[in-house]
Amino acid sequence: MPFRSPRPDVEIPDLTLYDLLFTSLSPEDLEKVAVVDGASGAETTYAALRDQVDAIAGALAARGVGVGDVVALHSPNSPAFVAVFHGILRAGATATTVNALATGHEVAAQLEDSGARTLLTVSPLLSAATEGAAAAGIASERVIVLDGAEGHESLADLLACGAPAPEVSVDPSTHLAVLPYSSGTTGRPKGVMLTHRNLVANVAQSADLVGVGPEDRVLAVLPFFHIYGMTVLLDLALLQRATLVTMPRFDLPEFLRIVQDQRCTFVFIAPPIAVALAKHPLVDEFDLSAVTTVFSGAAPLDGEVGGAVARRLGCSVRQGYGMTEMSPVSQLIPAGRDDLPLSSVGITVPNMECMLQDPATREEIPVPATGVSEPGELCCKGPNVMVGYLNNEQATSLTIDEDGWLHTGDIATVSAEGVVSLIDRLKELIKYKGYQVAPAELEATLLAHPQIADAAVVGGRDEAGEEIPKAFVVLQEGAELTEQDVMDFVAGRVAPYKKVRQVVMIDAIPKSSSGKILRRNLRGA
Ligand code: 4UV
């Protein structure tokens, strides 16, 4: 029997994201601060944010953007990101969010694959953006630089356009709201088709359990371009009429200063930030007494480290789990359940059904009457599960089986009480500081080197036990290439978080008879 949430199902409004977040703002809500720029302290109220979203939608519509168009957003977190993201959706278009660290080549790949014809970026990222746009055949007039740059329109131009927000009628159940990129269980990054209903559902499913409320000041350092930041921070906090405090990137002293000065109450992190909060001496020099909750996700949180953060900050530490393909949340430790072990990812969110499957036999693993189940691949169904991968039916059918189960590629156990713990990863995906690194992409990069005959990339560990990309390389005969040469070659071609950080030279890559790399044989090697 599959297992469900111990909590009752919730109602999922049949609305677009804009209608969910912005059409029922009360007079008091409108006066509240929706977004604070952490660096400058500049505030945007809900009223101003809604006006900006409408104005941006109008300006995009005046530039020919509408239902069926894909618009790329390539920016670190800022108040402008919030307005532009929702402006794109309000115009009826689909937003594809691009990692702010992407190289020009990576930007081009996403623009081409998603079919985006308009790109909104910021001046510090302009070189990658223009390189990517040119390679994808996007005219420079269609590259809008939010903070302004010579020869490009800016956010100020969009806001001053004066065109009314268009009348758009879409079906929330089928209309694509966003196309984030994920490599899923195998291969290169693919566009994940998420509808308005997927996103609205996941916000509704997780809002009560996450526990952000209208009085919260939520630190938004995790990127909005990644699904965790997009749903759990950006959309959930706005639905709850909380205040988002944005930071463009993680920097420990600035992070601590903003949490202190902005009196942040809710801090969403990925595990590397937990390590800093648990151990770094600087933490003692700041007043972090407003923090009630630190919430971690995107990679495994060490239970000891999480406990140390809770004691040091005197706050609740919890964690959530999910994946881009589930919009993303499927399990989390709910507010008020600090008794659940931090080494677990908590309970299933409402309206979802999950089961564990033996990857070898495809048999379902039973949930025990007492104690903990055997491990198996976590498979999930629910209104938050993606439609599929863009233009890639083969990858879609490998991930969502004929019975509708999404295969997460994660190995988990479940207790009789429905508490899920992740214990291993079946899929090839590597998580570096919570960011996705697709081995297939790095293997293709390595094979482009004339002196490399074959290569395989798996998740290794650094001295601190953090997961890192590790390459096994077979050299061409007579090649004179050092481990450092290999790392430098890759570093020059990929975003910094994808760098290969360990190299092992070997004679042959272990492969199955069908030619698939036997990654398991390389993982501990
Ligand atoms: O597709 P993705 O990059 O998605 C994410 C989602 C992060 C979330 C989701 C719900 C939350 O409540 C939250 O706090 C954070 O990262 O990568 C998906 C893969 O990342 C690993 C796992 O292998 C997924 O399939 N992963 C995500 N969260 C955890 C995790 C976790 N808490 N513990 C271990 N692995």
Coordinates of C-alpha atoms and ligand atoms in Angstrom, one line a residue, residues 182 210 226-228 232 268-269 295-301 319-325 328-332 345 408-410 422 425 427 429 431 434-436, ligand 1:
S182 CA 16.9 19.9 -14.1
V210 CA 6.5 25.2 6.6
H226 CA 16.1 27.4 -8.4
I227 CA 12.8 25.7 -7.5
Y228 CA 13.4 25.7 -3.7
V232 CA 9.2 27.9 -0.8
F268 CA 16.0 29.2 4.5
I269 CA 19.4 27.6 3.9
F295 CA 15.0 25.6 7.4
S296 CA 17.4 23.5 5.3
G297 CA 16.9 21.7 2.0
A298 CA 18.3 20.8 -1.4
A299 CA 21.0 18.3 0.0
P300 CA 21.4 16.1 3.1
L301 CA 21.6 18.0 6.4
Q319 CA 14.5 20.4 6.9
G320 CA 12.5 19.7 3.7
Y321 CA 13.1 17.5 0.7
G322 CA 11.9 17.6 -2.9
M323 CA 12.9 18.0 -6.4
T324 CA 12.4 20.4 -9.3
E325 CA 10.0 17.8 -10.9
P328 CA 9.5 20.8 -5.4
V329 CA 8.3 19.9 -1.9
S330 CA 7.2 16.3 -1.1
Q331 CA 8.4 15.8 2.4
L332 CA 9.3 18.1 5.3
V345 CA 13.1 14.7 5.9
T408 CA 12.8 10.4 -7.6
G409 CA 16.1 8.5 -8.0
D410 CA 16.5 8.8 -4.2
L422 CA 16.8 9.5 2.7
R425 CA 21.0 8.4 -4.3
K427 CA 20.5 8.6 -9.8
L429 CA 23.0 13.6 -10.2
K431 CA 24.6 18.0 -5.6
G434 CA 22.7 22.2 -3.2
Y435 CA 23.2 23.0 -6.9
Q436 CA 22.6 20.4 -9.5
Ligands
4UV1 O1 15.7 19.2 -8.3 P1 16.6 19.7 -7.2 O2 17.6 20.7 -7.5 O3 15.5 20.2 -6.1 C1 15.9 20.6 -4.9 C2 14.8 20.8 -4.0 C3 15.0 21.3 -2.7 C4 14.0 21.4 -1.7 C5 12.7 20.9 -1.8 C6 11.7 21.0 -0.8 C7 12.0 21.6 0.4 O4 11.2 21.7 1.3 C8 13.3 22.1 0.5 O5 13.5 22.7 1.6 C9 14.2 22.0 -0.5 O6 17.0 20.7 -4.5 O7 17.3 18.4 -6.6 C10 16.6 17.3 -6.2 C11 17.5 16.4 -5.5 O8 18.2 17.0 -4.4 C12 18.4 16.1 -3.3 C13 17.7 14.8 -3.7 O9 18.6 13.9 -4.3 C14 16.7 15.3 -4.8 O10 16.3 14.3 -5.7 N1 17.8 16.7 -2.1 C15 16.9 17.7 -2.0 N2 16.6 17.9 -0.7 C16 17.2 17.0 0.0 C17 18.0 16.2 -0.9 C18 17.3 16.8 1.4 N3 16.7 17.5 2.3 N4 18.1 15.7 1.8 C19 18.8 15.0 0.9 N5 18.8 15.2 -0.4

